[in-house]
mmCIF file of C-alpha atoms and ligand atoms in Angstrom:
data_model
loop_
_atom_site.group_PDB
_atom_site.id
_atom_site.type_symbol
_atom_site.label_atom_id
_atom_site.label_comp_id
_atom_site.label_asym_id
_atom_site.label_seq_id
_atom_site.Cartn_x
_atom_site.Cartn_y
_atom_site.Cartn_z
ATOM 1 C CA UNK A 779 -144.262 253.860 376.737
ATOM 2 C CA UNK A 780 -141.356 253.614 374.304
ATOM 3 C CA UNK A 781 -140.763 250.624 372.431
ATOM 4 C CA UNK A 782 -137.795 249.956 374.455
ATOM 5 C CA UNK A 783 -139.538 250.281 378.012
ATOM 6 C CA UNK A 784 -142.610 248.581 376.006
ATOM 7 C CA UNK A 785 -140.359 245.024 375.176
ATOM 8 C CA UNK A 786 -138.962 245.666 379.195
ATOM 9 C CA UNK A 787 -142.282 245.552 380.777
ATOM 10 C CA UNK A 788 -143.458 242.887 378.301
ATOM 11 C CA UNK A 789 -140.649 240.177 378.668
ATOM 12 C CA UNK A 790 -140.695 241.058 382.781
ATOM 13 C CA UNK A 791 -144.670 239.983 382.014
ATOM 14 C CA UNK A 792 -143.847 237.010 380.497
ATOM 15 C CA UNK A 793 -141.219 235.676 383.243
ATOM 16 C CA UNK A 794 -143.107 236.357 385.768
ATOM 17 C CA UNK A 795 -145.903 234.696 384.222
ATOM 18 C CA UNK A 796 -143.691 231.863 382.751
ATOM 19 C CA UNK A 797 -144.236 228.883 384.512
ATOM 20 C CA UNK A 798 -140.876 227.861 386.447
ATOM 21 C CA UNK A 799 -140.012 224.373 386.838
ATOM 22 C CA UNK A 800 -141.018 224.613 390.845
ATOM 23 C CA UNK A 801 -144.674 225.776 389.936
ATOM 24 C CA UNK A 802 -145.156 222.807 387.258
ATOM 25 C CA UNK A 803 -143.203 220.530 389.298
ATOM 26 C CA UNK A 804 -145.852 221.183 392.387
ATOM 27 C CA UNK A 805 -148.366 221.066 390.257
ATOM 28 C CA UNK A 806 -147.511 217.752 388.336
ATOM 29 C CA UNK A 807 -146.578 216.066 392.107
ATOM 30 C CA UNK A 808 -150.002 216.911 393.700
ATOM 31 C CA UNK A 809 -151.850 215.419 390.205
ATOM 32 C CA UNK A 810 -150.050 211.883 390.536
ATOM 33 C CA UNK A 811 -150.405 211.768 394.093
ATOM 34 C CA UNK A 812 -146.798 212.602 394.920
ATOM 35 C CA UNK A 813 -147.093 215.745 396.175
ATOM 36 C CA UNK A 814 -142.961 215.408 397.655
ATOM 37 C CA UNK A 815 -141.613 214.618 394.567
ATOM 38 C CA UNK A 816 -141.619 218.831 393.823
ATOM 39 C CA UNK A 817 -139.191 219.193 396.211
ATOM 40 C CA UNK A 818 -137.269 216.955 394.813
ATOM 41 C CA UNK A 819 -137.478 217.981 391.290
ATOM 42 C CA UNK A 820 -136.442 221.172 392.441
ATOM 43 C CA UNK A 821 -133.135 220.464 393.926
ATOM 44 C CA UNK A 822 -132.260 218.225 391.148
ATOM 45 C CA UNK A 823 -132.913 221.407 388.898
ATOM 46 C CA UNK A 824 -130.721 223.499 391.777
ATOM 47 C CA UNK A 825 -127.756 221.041 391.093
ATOM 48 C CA UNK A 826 -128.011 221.441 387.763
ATOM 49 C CA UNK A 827 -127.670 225.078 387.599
ATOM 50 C CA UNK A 828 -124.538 224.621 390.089
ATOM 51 C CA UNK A 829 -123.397 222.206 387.413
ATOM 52 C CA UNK A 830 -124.082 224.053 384.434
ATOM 53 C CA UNK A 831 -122.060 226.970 386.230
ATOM 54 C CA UNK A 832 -119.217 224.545 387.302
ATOM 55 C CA UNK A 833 -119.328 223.136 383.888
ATOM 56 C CA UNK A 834 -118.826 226.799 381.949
ATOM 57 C CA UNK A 835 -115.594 227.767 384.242
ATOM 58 C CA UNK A 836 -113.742 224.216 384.136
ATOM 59 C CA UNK A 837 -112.143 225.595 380.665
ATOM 60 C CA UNK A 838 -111.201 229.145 382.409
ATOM 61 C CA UNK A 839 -110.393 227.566 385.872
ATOM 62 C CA UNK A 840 -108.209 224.246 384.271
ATOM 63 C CA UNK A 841 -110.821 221.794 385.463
ATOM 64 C CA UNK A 842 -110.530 220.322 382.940
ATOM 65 C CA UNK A 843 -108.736 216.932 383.049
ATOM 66 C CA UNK A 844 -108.394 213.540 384.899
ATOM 67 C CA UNK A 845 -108.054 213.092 388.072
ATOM 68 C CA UNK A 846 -106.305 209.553 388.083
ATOM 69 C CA UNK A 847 -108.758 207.159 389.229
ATOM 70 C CA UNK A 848 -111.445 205.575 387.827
ATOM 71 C CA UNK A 849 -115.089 204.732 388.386
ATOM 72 C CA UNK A 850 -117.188 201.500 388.562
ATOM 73 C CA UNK A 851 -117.262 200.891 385.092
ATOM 74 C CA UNK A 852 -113.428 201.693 384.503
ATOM 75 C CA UNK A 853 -113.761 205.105 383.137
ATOM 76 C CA UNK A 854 -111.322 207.575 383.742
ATOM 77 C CA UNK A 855 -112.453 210.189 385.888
ATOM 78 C CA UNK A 856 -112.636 213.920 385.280
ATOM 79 C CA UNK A 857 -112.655 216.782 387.740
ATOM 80 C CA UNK A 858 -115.902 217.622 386.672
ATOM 81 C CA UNK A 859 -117.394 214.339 387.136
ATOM 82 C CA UNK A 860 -116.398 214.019 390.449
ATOM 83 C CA UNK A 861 -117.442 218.052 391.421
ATOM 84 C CA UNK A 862 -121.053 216.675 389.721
ATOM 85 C CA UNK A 863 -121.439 213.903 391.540
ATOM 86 C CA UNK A 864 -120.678 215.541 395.079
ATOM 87 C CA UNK A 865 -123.200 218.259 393.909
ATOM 88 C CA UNK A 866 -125.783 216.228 393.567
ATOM 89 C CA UNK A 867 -125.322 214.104 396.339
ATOM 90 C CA UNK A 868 -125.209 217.334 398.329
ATOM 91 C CA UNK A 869 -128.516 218.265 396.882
ATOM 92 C CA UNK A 870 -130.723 214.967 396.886
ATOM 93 C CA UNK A 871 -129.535 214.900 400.595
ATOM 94 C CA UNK A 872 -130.497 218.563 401.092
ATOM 95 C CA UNK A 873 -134.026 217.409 399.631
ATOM 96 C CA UNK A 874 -134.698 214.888 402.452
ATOM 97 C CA UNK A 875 -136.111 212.498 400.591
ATOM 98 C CA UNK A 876 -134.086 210.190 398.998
ATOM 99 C CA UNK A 877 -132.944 207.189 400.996
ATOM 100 C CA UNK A 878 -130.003 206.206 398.499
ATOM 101 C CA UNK A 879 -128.361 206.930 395.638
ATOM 102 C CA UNK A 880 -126.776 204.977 392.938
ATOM 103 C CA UNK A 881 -124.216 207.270 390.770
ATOM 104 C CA UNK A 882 -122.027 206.311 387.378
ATOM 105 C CA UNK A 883 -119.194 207.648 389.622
ATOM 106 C CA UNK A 884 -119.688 205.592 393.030
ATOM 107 C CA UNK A 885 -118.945 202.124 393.317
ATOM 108 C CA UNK A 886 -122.061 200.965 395.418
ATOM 109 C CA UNK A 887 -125.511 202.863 397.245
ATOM 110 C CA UNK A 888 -124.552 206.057 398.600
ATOM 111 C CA UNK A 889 -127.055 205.774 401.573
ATOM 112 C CA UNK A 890 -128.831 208.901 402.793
ATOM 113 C CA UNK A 891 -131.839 208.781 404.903
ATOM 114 C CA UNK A 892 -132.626 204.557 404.788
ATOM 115 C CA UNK A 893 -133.477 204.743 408.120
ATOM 116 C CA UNK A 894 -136.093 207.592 408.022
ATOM 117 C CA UNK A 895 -139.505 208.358 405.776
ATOM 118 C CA UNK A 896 -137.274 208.516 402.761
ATOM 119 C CA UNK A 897 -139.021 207.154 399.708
ATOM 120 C CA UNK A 898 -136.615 207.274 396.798
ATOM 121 C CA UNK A 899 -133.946 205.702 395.455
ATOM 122 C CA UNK A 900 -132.349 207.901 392.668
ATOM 123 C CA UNK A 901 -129.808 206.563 390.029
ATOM 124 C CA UNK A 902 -127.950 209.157 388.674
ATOM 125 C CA UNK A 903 -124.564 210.063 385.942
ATOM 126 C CA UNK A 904 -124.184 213.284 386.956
ATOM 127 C CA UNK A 905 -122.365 213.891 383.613
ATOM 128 C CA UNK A 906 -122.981 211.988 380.264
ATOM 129 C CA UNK A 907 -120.480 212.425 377.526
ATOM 130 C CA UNK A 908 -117.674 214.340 379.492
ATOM 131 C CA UNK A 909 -115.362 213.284 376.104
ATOM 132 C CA UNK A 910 -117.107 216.951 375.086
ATOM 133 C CA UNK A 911 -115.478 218.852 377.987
ATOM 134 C CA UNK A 912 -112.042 219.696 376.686
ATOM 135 C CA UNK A 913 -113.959 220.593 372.771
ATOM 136 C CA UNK A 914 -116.638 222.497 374.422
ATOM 137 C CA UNK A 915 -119.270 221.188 373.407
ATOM 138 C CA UNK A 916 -122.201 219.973 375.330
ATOM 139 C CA UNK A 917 -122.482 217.559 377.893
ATOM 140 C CA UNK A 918 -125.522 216.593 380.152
ATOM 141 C CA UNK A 919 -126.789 214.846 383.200
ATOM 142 C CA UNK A 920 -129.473 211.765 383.617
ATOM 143 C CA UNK A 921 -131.509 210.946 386.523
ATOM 144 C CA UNK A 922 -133.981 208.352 387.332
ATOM 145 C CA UNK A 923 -136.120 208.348 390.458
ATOM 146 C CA UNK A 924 -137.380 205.007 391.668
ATOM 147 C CA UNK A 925 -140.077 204.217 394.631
ATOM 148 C CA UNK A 926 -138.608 202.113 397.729
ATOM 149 C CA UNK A 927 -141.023 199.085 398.748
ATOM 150 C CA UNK A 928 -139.181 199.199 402.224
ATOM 151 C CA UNK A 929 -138.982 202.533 403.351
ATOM 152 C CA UNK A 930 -137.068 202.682 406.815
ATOM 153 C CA UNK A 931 -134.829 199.938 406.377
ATOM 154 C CA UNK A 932 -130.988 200.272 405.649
ATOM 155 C CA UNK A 933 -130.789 196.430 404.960
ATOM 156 C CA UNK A 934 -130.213 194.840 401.851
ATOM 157 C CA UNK A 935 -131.097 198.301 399.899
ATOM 158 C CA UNK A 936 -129.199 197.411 396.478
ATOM 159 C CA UNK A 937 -131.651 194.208 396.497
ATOM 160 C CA UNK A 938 -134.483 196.427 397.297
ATOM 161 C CA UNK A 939 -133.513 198.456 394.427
ATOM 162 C CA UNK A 940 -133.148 195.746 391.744
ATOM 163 C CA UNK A 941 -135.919 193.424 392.561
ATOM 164 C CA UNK A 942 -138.788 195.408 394.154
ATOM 165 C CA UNK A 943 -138.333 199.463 393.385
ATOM 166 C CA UNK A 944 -140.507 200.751 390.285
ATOM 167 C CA UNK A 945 -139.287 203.619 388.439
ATOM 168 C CA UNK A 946 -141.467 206.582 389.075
ATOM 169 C CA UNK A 947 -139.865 209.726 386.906
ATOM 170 C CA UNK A 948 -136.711 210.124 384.878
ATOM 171 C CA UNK A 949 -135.390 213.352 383.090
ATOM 172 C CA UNK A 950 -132.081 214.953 382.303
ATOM 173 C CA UNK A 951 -130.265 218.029 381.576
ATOM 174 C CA UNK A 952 -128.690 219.336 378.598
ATOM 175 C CA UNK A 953 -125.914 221.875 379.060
ATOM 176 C CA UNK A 954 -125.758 223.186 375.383
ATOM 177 C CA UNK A 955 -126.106 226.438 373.783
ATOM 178 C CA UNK A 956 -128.879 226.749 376.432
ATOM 179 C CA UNK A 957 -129.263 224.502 379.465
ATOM 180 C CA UNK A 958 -132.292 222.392 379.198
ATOM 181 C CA UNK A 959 -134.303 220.732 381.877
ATOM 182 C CA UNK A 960 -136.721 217.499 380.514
ATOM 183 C CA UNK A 961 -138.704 215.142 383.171
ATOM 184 C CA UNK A 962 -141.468 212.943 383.675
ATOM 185 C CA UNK A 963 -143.617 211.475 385.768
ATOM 186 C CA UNK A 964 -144.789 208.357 383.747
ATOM 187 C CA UNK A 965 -147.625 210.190 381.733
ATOM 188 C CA UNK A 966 -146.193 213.604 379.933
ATOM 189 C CA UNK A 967 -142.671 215.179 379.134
ATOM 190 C CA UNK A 968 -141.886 218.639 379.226
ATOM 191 C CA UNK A 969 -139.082 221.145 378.983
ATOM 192 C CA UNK A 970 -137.647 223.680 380.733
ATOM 193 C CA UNK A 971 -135.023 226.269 379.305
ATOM 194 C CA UNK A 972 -132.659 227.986 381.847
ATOM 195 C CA UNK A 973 -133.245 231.836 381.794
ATOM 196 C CA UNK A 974 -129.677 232.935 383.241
ATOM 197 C CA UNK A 975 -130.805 236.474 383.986
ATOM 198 C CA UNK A 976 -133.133 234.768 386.707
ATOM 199 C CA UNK A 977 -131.576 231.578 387.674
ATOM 200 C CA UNK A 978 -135.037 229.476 386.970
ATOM 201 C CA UNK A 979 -135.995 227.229 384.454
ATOM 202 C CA UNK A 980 -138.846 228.224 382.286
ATOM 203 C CA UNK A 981 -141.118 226.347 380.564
ATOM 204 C CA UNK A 982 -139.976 226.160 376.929
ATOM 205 C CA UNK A 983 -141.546 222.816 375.664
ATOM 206 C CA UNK A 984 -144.607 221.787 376.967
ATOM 207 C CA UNK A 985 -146.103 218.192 376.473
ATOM 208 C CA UNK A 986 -143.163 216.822 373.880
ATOM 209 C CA UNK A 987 -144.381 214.290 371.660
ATOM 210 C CA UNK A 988 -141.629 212.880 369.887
ATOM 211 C CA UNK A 989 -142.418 212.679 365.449
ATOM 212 C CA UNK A 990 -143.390 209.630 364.041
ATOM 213 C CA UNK A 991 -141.438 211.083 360.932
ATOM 214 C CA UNK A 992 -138.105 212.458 360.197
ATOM 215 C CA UNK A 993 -135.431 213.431 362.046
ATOM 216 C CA UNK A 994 -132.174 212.198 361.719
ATOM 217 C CA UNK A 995 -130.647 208.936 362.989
ATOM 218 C CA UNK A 996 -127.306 208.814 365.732
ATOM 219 C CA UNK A 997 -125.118 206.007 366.089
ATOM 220 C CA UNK A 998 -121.208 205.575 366.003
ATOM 221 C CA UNK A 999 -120.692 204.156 362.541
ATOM 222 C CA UNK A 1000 -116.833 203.992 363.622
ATOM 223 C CA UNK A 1001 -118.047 200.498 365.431
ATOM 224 C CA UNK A 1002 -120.030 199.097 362.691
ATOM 225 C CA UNK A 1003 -116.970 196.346 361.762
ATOM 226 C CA UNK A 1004 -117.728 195.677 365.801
ATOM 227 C CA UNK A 1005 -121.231 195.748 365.821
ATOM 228 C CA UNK A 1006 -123.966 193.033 366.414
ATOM 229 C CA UNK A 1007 -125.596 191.293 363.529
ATOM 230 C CA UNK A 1008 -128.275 193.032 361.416
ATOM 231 C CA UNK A 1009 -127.578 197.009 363.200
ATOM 232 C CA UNK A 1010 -125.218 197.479 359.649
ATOM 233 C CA UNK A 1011 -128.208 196.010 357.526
ATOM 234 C CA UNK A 1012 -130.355 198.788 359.629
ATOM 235 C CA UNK A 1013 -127.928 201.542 358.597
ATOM 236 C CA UNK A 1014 -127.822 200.755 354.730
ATOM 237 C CA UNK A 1015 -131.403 200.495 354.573
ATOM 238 C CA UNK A 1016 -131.831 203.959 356.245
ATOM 239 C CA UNK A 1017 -129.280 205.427 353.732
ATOM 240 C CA UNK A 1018 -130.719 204.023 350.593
ATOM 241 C CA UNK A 1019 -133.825 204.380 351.213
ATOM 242 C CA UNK A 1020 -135.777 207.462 350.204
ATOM 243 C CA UNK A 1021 -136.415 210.006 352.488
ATOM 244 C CA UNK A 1022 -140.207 210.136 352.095
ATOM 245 C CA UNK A 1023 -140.189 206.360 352.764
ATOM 246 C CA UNK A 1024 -141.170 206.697 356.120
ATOM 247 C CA UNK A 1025 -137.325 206.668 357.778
ATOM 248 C CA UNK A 1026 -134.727 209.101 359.360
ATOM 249 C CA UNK A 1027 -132.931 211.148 357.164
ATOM 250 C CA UNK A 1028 -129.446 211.902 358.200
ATOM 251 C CA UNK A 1029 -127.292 210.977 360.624
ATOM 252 C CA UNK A 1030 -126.143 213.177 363.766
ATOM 253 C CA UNK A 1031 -123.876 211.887 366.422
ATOM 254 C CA UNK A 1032 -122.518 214.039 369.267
ATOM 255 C CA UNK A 1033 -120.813 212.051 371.657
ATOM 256 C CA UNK A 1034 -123.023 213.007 374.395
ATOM 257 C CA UNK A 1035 -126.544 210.706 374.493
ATOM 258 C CA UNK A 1036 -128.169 213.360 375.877
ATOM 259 C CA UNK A 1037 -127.679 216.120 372.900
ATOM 260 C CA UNK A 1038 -128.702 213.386 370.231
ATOM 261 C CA UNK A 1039 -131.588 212.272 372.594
ATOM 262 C CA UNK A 1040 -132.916 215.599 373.070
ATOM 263 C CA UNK A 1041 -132.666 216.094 368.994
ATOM 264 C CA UNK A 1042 -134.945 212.940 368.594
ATOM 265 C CA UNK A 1043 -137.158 214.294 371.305
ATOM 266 C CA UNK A 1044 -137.962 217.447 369.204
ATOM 267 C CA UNK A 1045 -137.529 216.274 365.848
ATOM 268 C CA UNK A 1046 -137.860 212.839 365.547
ATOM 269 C CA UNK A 1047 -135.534 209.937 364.543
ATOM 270 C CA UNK A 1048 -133.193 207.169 366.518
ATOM 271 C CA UNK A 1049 -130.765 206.891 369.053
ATOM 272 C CA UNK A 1050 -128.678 203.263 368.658
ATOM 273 C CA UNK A 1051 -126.069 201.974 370.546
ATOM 274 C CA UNK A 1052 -125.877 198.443 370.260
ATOM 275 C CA UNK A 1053 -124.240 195.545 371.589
ATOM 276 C CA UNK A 1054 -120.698 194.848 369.729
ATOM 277 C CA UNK A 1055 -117.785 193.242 370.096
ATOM 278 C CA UNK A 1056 -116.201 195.355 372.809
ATOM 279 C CA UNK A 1057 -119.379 195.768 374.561
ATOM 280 C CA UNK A 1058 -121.248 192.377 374.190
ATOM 281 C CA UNK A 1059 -124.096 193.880 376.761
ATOM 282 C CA UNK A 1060 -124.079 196.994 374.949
ATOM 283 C CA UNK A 1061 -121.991 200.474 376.222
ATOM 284 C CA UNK A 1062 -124.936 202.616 377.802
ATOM 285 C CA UNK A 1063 -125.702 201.673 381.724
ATOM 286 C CA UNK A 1064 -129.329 200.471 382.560
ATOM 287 C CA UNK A 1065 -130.409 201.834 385.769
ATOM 288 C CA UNK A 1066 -129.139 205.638 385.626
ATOM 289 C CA UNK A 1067 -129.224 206.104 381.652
ATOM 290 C CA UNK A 1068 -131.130 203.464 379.487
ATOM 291 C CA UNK A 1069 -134.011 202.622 381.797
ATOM 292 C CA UNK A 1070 -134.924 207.024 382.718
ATOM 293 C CA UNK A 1071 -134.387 207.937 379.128
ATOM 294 C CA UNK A 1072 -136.645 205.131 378.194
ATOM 295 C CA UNK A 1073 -139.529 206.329 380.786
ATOM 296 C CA UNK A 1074 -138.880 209.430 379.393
ATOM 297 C CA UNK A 1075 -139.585 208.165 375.646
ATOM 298 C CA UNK A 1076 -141.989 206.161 375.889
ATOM 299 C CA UNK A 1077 -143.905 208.814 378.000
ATOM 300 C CA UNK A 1078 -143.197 211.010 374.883
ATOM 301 C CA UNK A 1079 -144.949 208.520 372.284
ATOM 302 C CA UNK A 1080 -141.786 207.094 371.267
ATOM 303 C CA UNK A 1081 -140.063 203.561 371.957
ATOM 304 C CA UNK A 1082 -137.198 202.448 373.959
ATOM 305 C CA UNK A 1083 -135.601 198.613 373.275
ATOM 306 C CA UNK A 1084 -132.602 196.619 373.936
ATOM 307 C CA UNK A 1085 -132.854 195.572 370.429
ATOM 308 C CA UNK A 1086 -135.226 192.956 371.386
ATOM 309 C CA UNK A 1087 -137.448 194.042 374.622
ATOM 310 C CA UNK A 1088 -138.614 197.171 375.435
ATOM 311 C CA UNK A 1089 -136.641 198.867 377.919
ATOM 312 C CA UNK A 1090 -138.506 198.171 381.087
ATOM 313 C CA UNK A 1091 -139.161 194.498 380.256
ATOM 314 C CA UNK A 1092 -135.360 194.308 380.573
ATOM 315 C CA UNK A 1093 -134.528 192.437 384.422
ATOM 316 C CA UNK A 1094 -132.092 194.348 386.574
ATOM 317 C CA UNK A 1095 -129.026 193.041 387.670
ATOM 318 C CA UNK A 1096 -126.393 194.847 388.659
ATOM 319 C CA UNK A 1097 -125.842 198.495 390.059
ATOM 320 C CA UNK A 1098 -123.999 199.234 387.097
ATOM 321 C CA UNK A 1099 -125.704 196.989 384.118
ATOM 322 C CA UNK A 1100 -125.316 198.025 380.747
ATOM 323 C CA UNK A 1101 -127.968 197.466 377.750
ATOM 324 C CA UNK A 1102 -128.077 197.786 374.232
ATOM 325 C CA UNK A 1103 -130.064 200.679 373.657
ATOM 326 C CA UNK A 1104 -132.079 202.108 371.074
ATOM 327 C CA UNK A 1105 -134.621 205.423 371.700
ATOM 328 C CA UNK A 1106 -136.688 207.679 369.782
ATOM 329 C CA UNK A 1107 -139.463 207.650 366.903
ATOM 330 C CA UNK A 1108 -141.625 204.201 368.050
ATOM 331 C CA UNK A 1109 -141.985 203.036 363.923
ATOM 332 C CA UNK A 1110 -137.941 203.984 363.513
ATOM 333 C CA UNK A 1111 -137.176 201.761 366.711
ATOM 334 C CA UNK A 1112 -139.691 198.877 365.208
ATOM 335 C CA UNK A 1113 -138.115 198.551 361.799
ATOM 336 C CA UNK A 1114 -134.220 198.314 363.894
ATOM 337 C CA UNK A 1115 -135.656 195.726 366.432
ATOM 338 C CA UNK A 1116 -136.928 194.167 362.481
ATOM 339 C CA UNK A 1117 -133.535 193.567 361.182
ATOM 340 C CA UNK A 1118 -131.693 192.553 364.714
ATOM 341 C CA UNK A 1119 -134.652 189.470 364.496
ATOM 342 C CA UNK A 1120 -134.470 188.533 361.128
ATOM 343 C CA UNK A 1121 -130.440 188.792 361.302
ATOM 344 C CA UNK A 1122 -130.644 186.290 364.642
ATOM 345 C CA UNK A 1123 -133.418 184.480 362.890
HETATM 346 P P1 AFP B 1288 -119.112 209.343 378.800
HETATM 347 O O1 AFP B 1288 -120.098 209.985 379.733
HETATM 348 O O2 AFP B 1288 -118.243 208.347 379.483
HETATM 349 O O3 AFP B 1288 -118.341 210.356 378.005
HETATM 350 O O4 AFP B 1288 -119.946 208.470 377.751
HETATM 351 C C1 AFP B 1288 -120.880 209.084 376.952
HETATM 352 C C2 AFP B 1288 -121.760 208.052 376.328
HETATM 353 O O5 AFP B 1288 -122.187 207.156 377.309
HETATM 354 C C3 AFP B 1288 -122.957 208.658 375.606
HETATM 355 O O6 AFP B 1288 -123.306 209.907 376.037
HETATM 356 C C4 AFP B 1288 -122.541 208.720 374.160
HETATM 357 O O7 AFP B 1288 -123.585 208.697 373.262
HETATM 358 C C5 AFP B 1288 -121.649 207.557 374.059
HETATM 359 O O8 AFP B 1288 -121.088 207.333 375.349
HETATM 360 C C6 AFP B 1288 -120.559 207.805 373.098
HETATM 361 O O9 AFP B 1288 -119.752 206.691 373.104
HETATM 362 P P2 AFP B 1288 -118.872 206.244 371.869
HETATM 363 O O10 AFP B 1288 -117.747 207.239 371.803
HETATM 364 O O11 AFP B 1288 -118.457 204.868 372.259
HETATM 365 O O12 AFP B 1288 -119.734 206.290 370.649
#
C-alpha cells in the first residue's frame, strides 16, 4: 500500500469505527433506562445538520435579515430563526415522541402528540446569538428535554411543564469552524464533531470535565455601568489578580452563549450574564437556555447559578422566564456568587 491509499484505508477505519452520535446515543438511552430517548437525540442531531446547512447558504441565498415581526420576548426575528424553528418542530414531530414544545420563537406550547404515549416536553431556541449571522461568525442551538408527569393529556400542559416536569437531558449545537454536537443525560457530557464528508456526528470529546483552573472569563463589560451590585467588584478582582491565583485569565466574549460556553466547557473559566438595569431578571431565558446549559454543567463538574441559587433550585414561572446566569469552572462560579452576597450583604 502507498502512503496515500495507506492514510485512505486508515481514516475509512477510523469512521467506520468512530462512534456516531446514534450508536452512543442508543447506548447511553438503554443505560438510564430510556431506551426512546435515542431516537430522539437523533433527530435533534438531523435538524441540526439541516440547520447548519441552512445556516452556511443564508449569506449566498440573502437569508439573511428580518423578517418584520417579533417573538415572545420582543426580539426581532430573522429568516433563519424562523427556518430553525420550523425545522425542528418538523423533526421532534417526526421523532414521535415529544408531546409539546416550547421554542424562543413561539409564543406558547406547540402541541404535538399530548394525546398519545408521548413523554417529552422539549424547550428549545433553535438559534442563540443570530446577532453573528450577518458577520459570520458562529451561532448555535440549545435544547432541553423534560419528562411529562401526565402523559396523554392535552390539558393544562404549560402547568404540567412548570410545576411537575423534571429535566431529563439538555445539549446544544455549535455551528463554528466545525459544527459541534454536546448532550447529556444527567450523569456525563460528551461531544460530537460533524464529519461533512459523511453527514454524522463523530465522537470528538468524550466524558468533558470542565477545568477547575484557567480559562478565560465572558461577559459584556459594555453593561457594567448597568450591571447589578458586586458583578464589577467580580471583574476587577479577576483582572488584578494574578493569574496563578486560582482565577480566569482573560476575557472572551462572542455574542453567541453557546461559543463562549463551549470554550469554558473545554478549557475552563466563566460565563456571566447578570441581572442589570435593562434586564432586572437577567437577559438569558430559563427553560430553553439557562436551566439545559446548567444540566449540562453541572453534569460536566462545573456550576451553574443565578448569582445566588444554583440553577435548578431556581422555581419556574413563565414559558419564557429569564435568569441571571452564570456557568462554567464550579470554584470561578463560587468566588462570583462571593461578591454578589457580600455586595447585597
Ligand atoms: P440572540 O440569540 O437574541 O442573538 O441572543 C444571544 C444571547 O442570548 C447569547 O447568546 C449571548 O451571549 C447574549 O445574548 C449576548 O447578548 P448581549 O449582546 O446583550 O451581550
Amino acid at each position: 500500500m502507498n502512503d496515500s491509499s495507506f492514510q485512505r484505508a486508515d481514516r475509512v477505519e477510523r469512521s467506520s469505527r468512530a462512534t456516531t452520535l446514534p450508536r452512543h446515543a442508543a447506548a447511553r438511552a438503554a443505560e438510564r433506562g430510556e431506551p426512546r430517548f435515542a431516537t430522539l437525540v437523533s433527530e435533534i442531531a438531523f435538524a441540526a445538520k439541516v440547520v447548519a446547512r441552512e445556516a452556511r447558504q443564508a449569506a449566498p441565498t440573502g437569508r439573511l435579515g428580518t423578517v418584520g415581526s417579533a417573538n415572545a420576548s420582543g426580539d426581532a426575528q430573522k429568516e433563519l430563526d424562523l427556518v430553525a424553528n420550523r425545522i425542528f418542530l418538523d423533526c421532534l414531530e417526526a421523532s414521535g415522541l415529544v408531546a409539546g414544545v416550547v421554542s424562543e420563537e413561539l409564543e406558547g406550547v406547540e402541541l404535538q402528540r399530548c394525546s398519545g404515549d408521548a413523554e417529552y416536553f422539549v424547550c428549545l431556541d433553535p438559534i442563540d446569538g443570530s446577532s453573528n449571522l450577518e458577520v459570520g461568525t458562529s451561532l448555535g442551538s440549545i435544547f432541553g428535554v423534560y419528562r411529562r408527569t401526565r402523559p396523554g393529556s392535552c390539558e393544562g400542559v404549560e402547568q404540567e411543564l412548570l410545576n411537575e416536569s423534571s429535566l431529563v437531558a439538555g445539549g446544544y449545537v455549535l455551528y463554528g469552524a466545525a459544527t459541534a454536537f454536546v448532550y447529556t443525560l444527567g450523569e456525563g457530557v460528551d461531544g460530537f464533531v460533524l464529519d461533512q464528508g459523511i453527514g454524522e456526528f463523530l465522537l470528538s470529546h468524550p466524558d468533558i470535565r470542565c477545568p477547575q483552573s484557567g480559562g478565560g472569563y465572558s461577559i459584556n463589560t459594555g453593561n457594567s455601568h448597568l450591571w447589578e451590585p458586586g458583578v464589577l467588584d467580580f471583574v476587577r478582582h479577576v483582572d488584578t489578580v494574578a493569574p496563578d491565583a486560582g482565577l480566569p485569565y482573560t476575557l472572551r466574549y462572542s455574542g453567541a452563549l453557546m461559543a463562549d460556553l463551549h470554550r469554558i466547557l473545554l478549557e475552563g473559566g466563566v460565563y456571566c450574564y447578570p441581572a442589570d438595569k435593562d434586564h432586572p431578571e437577567g437577559k438569558l431565558r430559563l427553560l430553553y437556555e439557562a436551566a439545559p446549559l446548567g444540566l449540562l454543567v453541572e453534569a460536566a463538574g462545573g456550576r451553574a447559578s443565578s448569582g445566588r441559587e444554583r440553577i435548578p433550585e431556581v422555581p419556574r414561572r413563565a414559558l419564557h422566564q429569564t435568569t441571571s446566569l452564570a456557568l462554567g469552572s464550579a470554584g470561578y462560579v463560587a468566588t462570583y456568587e462571593r461578591f454578589l452576597a457580600e455586595a447585597a450583604a
